[in-house]
Coordinates of C-alpha atoms and ligand atoms in Angstrom, one line a residue:
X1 CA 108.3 -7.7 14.9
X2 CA 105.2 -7.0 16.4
X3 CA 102.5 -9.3 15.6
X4 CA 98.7 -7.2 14.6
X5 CA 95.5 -9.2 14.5
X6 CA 93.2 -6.7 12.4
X7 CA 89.9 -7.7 12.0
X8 CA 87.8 -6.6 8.9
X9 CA 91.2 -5.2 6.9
X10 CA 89.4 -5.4 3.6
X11 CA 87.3 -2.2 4.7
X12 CA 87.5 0.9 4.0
X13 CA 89.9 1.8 7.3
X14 CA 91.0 -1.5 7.5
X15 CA 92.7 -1.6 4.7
X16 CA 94.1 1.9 4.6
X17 CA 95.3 1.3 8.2
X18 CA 97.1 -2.3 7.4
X19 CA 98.7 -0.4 4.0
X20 CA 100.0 2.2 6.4
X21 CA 101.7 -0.4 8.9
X22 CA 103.2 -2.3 5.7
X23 CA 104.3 0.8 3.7
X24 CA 105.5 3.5 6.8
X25 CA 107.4 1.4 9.1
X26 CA 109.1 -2.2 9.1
X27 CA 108.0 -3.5 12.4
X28 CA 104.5 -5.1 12.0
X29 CA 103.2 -8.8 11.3
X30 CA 99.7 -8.1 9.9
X31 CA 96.7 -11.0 10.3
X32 CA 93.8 -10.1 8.1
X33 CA 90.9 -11.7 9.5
X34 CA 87.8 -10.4 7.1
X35 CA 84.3 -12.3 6.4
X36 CA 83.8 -10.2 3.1
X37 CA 81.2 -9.1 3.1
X38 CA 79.9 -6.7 0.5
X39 CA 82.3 -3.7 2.2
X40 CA 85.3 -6.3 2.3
X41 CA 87.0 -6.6 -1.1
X42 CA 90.3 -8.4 -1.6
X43 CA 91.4 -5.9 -4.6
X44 CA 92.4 -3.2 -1.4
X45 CA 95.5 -4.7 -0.6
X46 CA 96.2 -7.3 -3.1
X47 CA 99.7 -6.0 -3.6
X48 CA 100.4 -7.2 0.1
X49 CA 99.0 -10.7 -1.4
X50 CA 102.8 -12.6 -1.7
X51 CA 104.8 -10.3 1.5
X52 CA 105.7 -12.3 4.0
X53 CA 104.6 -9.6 6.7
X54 CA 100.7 -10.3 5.4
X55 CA 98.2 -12.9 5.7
X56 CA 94.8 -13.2 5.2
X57 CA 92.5 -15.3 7.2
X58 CA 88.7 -15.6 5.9
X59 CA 86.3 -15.6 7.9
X60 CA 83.5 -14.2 10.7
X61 CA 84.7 -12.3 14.2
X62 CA 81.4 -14.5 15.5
X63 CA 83.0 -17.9 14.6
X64 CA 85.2 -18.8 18.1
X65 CA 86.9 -21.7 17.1
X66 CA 88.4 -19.8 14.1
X67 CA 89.3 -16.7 16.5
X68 CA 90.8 -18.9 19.1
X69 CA 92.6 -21.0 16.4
X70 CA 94.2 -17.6 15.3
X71 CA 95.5 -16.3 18.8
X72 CA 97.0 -19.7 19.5
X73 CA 98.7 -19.9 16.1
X74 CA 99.7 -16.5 15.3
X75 CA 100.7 -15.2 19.1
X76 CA 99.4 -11.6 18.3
X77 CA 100.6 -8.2 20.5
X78 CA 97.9 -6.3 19.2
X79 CA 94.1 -7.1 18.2
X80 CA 92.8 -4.0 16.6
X81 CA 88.8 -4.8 15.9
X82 CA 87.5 -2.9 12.8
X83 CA 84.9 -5.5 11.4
X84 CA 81.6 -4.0 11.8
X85 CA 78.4 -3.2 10.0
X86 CA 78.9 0.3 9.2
X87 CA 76.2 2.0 7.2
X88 CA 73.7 3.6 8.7
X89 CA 71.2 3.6 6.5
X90 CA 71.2 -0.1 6.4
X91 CA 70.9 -0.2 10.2
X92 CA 67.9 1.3 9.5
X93 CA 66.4 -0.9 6.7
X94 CA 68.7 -4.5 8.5
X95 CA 69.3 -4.2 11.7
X96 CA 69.7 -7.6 12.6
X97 CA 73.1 -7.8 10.9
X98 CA 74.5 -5.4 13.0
X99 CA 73.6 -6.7 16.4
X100 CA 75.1 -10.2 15.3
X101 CA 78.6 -8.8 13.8
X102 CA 78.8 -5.3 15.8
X103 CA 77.4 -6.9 19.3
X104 CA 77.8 -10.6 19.0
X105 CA 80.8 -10.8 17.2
X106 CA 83.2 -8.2 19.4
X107 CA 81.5 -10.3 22.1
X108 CA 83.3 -13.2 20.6
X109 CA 86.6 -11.5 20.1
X110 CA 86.3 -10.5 24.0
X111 CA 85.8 -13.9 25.1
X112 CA 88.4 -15.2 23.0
X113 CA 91.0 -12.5 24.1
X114 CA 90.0 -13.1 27.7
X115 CA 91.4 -17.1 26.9
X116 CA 94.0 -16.3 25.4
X117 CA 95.5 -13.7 28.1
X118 CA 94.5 -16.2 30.6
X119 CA 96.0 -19.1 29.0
X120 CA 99.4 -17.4 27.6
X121 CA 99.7 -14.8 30.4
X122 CA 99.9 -12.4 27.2
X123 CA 100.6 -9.2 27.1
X124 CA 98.1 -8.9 24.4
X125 CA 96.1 -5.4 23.9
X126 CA 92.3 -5.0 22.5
X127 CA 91.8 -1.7 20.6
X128 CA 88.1 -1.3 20.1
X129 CA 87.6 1.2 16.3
X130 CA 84.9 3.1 17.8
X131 CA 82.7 5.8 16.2
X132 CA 81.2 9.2 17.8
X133 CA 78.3 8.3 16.6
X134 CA 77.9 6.7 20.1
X135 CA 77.2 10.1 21.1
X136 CA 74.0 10.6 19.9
X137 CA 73.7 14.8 18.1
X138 CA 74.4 17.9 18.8
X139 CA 72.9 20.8 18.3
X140 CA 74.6 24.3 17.0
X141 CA 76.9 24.2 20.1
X142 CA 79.6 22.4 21.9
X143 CA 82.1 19.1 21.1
X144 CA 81.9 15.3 22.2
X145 CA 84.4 14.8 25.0
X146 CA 85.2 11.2 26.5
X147 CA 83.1 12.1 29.7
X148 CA 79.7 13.1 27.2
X149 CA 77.7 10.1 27.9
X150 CA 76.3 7.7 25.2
X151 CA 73.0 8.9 23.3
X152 CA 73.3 6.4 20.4
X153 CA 69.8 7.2 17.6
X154 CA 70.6 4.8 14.9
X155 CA 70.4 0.9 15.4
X156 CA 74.2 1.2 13.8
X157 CA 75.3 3.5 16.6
X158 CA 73.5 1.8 19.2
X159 CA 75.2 -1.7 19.0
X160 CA 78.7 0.2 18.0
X161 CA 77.7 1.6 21.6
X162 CA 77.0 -1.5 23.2
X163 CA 80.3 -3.3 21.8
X164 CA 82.0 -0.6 23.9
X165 CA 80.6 -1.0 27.1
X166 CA 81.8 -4.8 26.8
X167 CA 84.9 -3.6 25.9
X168 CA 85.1 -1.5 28.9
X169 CA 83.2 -4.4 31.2
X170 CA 86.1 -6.9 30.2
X171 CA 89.2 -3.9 31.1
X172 CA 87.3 -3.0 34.2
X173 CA 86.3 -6.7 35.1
X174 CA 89.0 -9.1 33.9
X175 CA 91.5 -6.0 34.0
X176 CA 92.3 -7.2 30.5
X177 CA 94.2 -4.4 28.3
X178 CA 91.7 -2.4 26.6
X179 CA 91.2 0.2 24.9
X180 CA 88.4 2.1 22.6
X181 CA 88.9 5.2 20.1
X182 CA 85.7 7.3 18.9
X183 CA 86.2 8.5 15.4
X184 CA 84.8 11.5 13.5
X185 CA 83.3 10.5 10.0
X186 CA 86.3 9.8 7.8
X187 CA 87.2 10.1 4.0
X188 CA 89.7 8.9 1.9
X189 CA 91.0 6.2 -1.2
X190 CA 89.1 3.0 -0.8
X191 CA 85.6 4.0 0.0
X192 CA 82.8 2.0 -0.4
X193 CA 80.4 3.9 -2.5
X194 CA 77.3 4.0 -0.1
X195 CA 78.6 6.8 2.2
X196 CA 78.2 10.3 1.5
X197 CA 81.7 11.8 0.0
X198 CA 82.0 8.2 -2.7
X199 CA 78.6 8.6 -3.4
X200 CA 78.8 11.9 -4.5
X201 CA 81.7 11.7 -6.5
X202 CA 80.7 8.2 -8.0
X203 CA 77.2 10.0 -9.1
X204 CA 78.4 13.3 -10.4
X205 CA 81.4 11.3 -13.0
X206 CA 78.0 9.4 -13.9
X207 CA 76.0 12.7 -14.3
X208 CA 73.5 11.1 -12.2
X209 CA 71.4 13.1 -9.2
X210 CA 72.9 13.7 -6.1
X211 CA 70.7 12.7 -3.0
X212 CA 71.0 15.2 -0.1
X213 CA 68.8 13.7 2.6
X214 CA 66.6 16.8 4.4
X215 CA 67.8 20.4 4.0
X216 CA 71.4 19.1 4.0
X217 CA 72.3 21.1 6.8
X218 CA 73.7 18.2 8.9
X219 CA 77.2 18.8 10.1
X220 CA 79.9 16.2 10.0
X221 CA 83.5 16.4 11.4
X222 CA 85.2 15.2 8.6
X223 CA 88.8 13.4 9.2
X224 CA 91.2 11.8 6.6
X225 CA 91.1 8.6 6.7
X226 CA 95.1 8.4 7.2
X227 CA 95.3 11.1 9.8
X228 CA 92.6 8.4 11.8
X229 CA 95.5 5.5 10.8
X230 CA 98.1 6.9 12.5
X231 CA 96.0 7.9 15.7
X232 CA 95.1 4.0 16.1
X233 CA 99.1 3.1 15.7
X234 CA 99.5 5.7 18.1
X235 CA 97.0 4.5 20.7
X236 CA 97.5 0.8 20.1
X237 CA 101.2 1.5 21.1
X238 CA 101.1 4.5 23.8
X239 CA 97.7 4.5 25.5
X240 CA 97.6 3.8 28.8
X241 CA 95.4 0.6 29.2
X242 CA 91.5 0.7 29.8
X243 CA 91.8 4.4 27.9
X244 CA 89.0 6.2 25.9
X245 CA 90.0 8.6 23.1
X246 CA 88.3 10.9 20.7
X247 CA 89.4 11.7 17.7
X248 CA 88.4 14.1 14.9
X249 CA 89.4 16.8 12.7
X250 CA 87.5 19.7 13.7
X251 CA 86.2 19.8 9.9
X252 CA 83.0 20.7 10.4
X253 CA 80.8 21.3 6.8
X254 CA 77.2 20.8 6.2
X255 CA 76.7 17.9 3.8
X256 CA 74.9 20.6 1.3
X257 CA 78.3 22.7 1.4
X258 CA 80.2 19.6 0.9
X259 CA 78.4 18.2 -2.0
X260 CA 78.8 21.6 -3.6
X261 CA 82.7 21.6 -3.0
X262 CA 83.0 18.4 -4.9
X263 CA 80.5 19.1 -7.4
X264 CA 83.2 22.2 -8.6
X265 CA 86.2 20.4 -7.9
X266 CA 84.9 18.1 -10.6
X267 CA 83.5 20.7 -12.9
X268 CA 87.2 22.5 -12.3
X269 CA 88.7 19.5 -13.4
X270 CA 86.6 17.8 -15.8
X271 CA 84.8 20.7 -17.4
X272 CA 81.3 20.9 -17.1
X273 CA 78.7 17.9 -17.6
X274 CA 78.5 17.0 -21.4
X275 CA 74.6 19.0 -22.0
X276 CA 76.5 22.2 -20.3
X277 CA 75.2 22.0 -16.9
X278 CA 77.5 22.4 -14.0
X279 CA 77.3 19.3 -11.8
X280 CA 75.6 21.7 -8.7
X281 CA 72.8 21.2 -10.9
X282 CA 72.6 17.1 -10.0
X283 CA 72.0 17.8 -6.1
X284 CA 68.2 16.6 -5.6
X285 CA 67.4 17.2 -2.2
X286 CA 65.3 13.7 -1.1
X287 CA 63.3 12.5 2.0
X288 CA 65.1 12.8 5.2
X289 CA 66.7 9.8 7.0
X290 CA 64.7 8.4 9.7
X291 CA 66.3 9.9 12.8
X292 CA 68.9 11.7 11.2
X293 CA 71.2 13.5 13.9
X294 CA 71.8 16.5 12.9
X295 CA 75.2 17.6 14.1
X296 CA 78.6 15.7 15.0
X297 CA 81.6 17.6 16.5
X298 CA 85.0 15.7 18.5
X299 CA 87.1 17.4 20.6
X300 CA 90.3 15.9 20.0
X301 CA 92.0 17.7 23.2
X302 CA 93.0 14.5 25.2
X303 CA 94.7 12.5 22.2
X304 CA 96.7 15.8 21.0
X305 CA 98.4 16.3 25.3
X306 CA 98.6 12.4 26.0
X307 CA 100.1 11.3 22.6
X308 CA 100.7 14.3 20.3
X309 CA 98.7 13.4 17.6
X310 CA 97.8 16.0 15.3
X311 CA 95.5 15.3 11.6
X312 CA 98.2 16.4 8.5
X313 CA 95.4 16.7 6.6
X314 CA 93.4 19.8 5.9
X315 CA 89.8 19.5 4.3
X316 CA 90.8 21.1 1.5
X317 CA 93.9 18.3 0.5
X318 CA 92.4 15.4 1.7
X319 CA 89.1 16.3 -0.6
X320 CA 91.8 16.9 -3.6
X321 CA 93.4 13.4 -2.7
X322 CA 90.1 11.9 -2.1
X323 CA 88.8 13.1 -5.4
X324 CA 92.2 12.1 -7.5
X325 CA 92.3 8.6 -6.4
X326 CA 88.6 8.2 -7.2
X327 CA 89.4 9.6 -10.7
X328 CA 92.7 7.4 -11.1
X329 CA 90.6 4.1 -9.6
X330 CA 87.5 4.5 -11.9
X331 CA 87.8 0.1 -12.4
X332 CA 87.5 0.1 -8.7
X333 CA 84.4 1.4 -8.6
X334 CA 83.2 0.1 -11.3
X335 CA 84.0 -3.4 -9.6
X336 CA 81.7 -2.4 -6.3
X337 CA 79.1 -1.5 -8.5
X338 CA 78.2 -4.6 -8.7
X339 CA 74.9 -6.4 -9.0
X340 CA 74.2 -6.3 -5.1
X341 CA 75.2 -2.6 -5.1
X342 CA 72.7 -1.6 -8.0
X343 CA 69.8 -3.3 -6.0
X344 CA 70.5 -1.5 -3.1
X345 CA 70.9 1.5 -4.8
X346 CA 67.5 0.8 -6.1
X347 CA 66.2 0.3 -3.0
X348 CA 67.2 3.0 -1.0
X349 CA 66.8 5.7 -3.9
X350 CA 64.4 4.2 -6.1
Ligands
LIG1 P1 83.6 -0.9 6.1 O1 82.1 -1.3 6.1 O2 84.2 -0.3 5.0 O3 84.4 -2.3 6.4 C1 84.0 -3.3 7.3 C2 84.8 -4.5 7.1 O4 84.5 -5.5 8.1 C3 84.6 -5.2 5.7 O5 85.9 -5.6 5.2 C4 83.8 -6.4 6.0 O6 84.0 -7.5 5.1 C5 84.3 -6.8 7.4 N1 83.3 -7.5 8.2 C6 81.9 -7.2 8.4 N2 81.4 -8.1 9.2 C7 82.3 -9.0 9.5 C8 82.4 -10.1 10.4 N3 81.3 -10.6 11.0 N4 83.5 -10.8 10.6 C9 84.7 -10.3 9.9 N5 84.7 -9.3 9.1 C10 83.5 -8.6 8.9 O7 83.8 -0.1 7.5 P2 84.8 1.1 7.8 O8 84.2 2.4 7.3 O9 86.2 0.7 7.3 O10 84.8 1.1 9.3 C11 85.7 0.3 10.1 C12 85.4 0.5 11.6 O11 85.6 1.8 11.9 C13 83.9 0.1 12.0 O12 84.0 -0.6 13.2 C14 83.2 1.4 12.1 O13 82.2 1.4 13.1 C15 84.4 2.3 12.6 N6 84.3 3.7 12.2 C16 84.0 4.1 10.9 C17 84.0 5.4 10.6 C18 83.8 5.9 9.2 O14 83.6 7.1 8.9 N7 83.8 5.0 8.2 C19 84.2 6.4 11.6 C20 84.4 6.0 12.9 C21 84.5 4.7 13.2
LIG2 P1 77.2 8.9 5.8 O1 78.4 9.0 4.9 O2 76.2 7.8 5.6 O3 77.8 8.9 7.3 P2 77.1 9.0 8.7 O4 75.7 8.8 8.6 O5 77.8 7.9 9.5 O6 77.5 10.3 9.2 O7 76.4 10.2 5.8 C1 77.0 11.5 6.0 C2 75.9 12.6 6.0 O8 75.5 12.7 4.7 C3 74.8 12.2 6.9 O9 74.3 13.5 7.5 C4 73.7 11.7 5.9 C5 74.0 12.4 4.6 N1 73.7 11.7 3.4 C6 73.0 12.3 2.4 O10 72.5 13.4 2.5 N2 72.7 11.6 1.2 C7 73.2 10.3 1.0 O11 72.9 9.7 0.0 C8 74.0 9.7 2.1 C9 74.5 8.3 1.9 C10 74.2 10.5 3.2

């Protein structure tokens, strides 16, 4: 068995990425170390609850004596670090929660995987979920490679950016086994209803407007979430150490495109909104957000030669997929849409 410490497994690719472990292959001892927050919910993998393979530790990537007590207990082979701040928009509104968890806290994990490596001559590795956002934008042309140097705009992107030069620092100065993937947006089951494809589909079954920040002609490289799940087992497993990898789908859409392919897949499958309007008539097109970059694109070259990875997913399925489970999980959302979620829905679109 191969022991994984996973931290922030109640998230959105947390939890799709521990479900994959559990359900595709037989190997893996999964610790769930989550603070849940209000992106961490226990109902994503609460069928794992009584299996043997699964347990669930609460509790904050910033709290050492907790971290340490978990290396020293559990033994893992594998820490793959997920828990993060992830929202952009509430980077720009709160930044302060994502220097402590995104900075701070994989600061924490570093200095507690440095002691534990030291102390049980481990052979421990450190996979860093990283984002291309670290990037910074592009313009009409060209892809993010692993040599494009970091450009982050948002206060999200920036401390994703600085957790990764630790990262690196600790694999280049402690030669500890490191190593750091840059993802593409990604879409999927499990969601939190604050990014863009949720938020969308959430609205449009409530007949409610649809907020496309700006002329909605940002692009985003859009990858199934369980196409990015099998590139981290991949790379947790096969990378050589102190490696940086890129991955993405080459989906490329601009948000106003997108929101107009699920608006019909939902008119095709629902009929139209109860007063006869088709639910392209909900986009409202809204201030833009502050810095907004406008284009994201990842060449995925190195990960395809080194490790053969390739997505199974083509925009088209995975936004069929995406759009069924949301249909079939309507109690789900209903559950995020909590109290906390309807305030900061007021807040943010008034
Ligand atoms: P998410 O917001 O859905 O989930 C984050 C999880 O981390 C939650 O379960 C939350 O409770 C937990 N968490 C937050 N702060 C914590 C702390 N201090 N200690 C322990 N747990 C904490 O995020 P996601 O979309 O699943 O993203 C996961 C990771 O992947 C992040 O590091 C993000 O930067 C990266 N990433 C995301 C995308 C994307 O499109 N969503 C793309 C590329 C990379
Ligand atoms: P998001 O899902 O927040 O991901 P990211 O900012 O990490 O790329 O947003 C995706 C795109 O959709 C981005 O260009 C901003 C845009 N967007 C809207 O137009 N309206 C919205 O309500 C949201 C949340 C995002």
């Amino acid at each position: 068995m191969k022991t994984v410490l996973v931290t922030g497994g109640l998230g959105f690719i947390g939890s799709n990425f521990i479900r994959l472990l559990l359900n595709d292959f037989s190997d893996y001892h999964i610790i769930n170390l989550d603070a849940v927050t209000y992106a961490g919910n226990p109902e994503n993998l609460k069928e794992f609850t009584a299996d043997s393979r699964y347990l669930f530790a609460h509790g904050d990537i910033g709290d050492r004596e907790l971290v340490d007590k978990l290396l020293q207990t559990e033994k893992p082979d594998f820490i793959v670090n997920f828990a993060a701040e992830s929202h952009v928009d509430r980077s720009i509104t709160g930044p302060a929660a994502f220097i402590e968890t995104n900075i701070v806290g994989t600061f924490t994990m570093l200095e507690a995987f440095r002691n534990y490596c030291g102390e049980n001559d481990s052979k421990c590795r450190f996979l860093q979920v990283s984002t291309d956002e670290v990037y910074g934008s592009l313009g009409a042309e060209g892809y993010f490679l692993e040599t494009t140097p970091y450009s982050p705009n948002s206060p999200y992107a920036a401390s994703k950016a600085s957790a990764d030069h630790l990262v690196r620092a600790y694999h280049h100065t402690y030669k500890l086994d490191t190593l750091i993937t840059n993802c593409s947006n990604n879409y999927g089951p499990l969601q939190f209803p604050e990014k863009l494809i949720p938020l969308m589909i959430s609205n449009a079954l409530e007949g409610l407007a649809l907020p496309v920040y700006g002329d909605g002609k940002n692009v985003r490289d859009w990858l199934y979430v369980e196409d990015h799940c099998r590139a981290l087992e991949l790379v947790m497993n096969q990378a050589q150490s102190g490696v940086t990898y890129n991955i993405g789908g080459r989906n490329e859409l601009e948000n106003i495109e997108l929101v107009k392919l699920l608006c019909n897949s939902l008119d095709r499958r629902l009929g139209l909104l109860p007063d006869g309007r088709a639910r392209t008539e909900l986009i409202k097109f809204v201030g833009d957000r502050k810095g907004h970059d406008q284009r994201y694109a990842i060449d995925a070259d190195k990960i395809r030669k080194d490790l053969g990875w390739e997505p199974q997913t083509n925009l088209a399925q995975g936004m069929e997929m995406t759009i069924d489970w949301y249909l079939d999980n309507q109690e789900w959302l209903n559950q995020v849409r909590d109290g906390s979620y309807q305030k900061y829905y007021q807040e943010m679109y008034g």
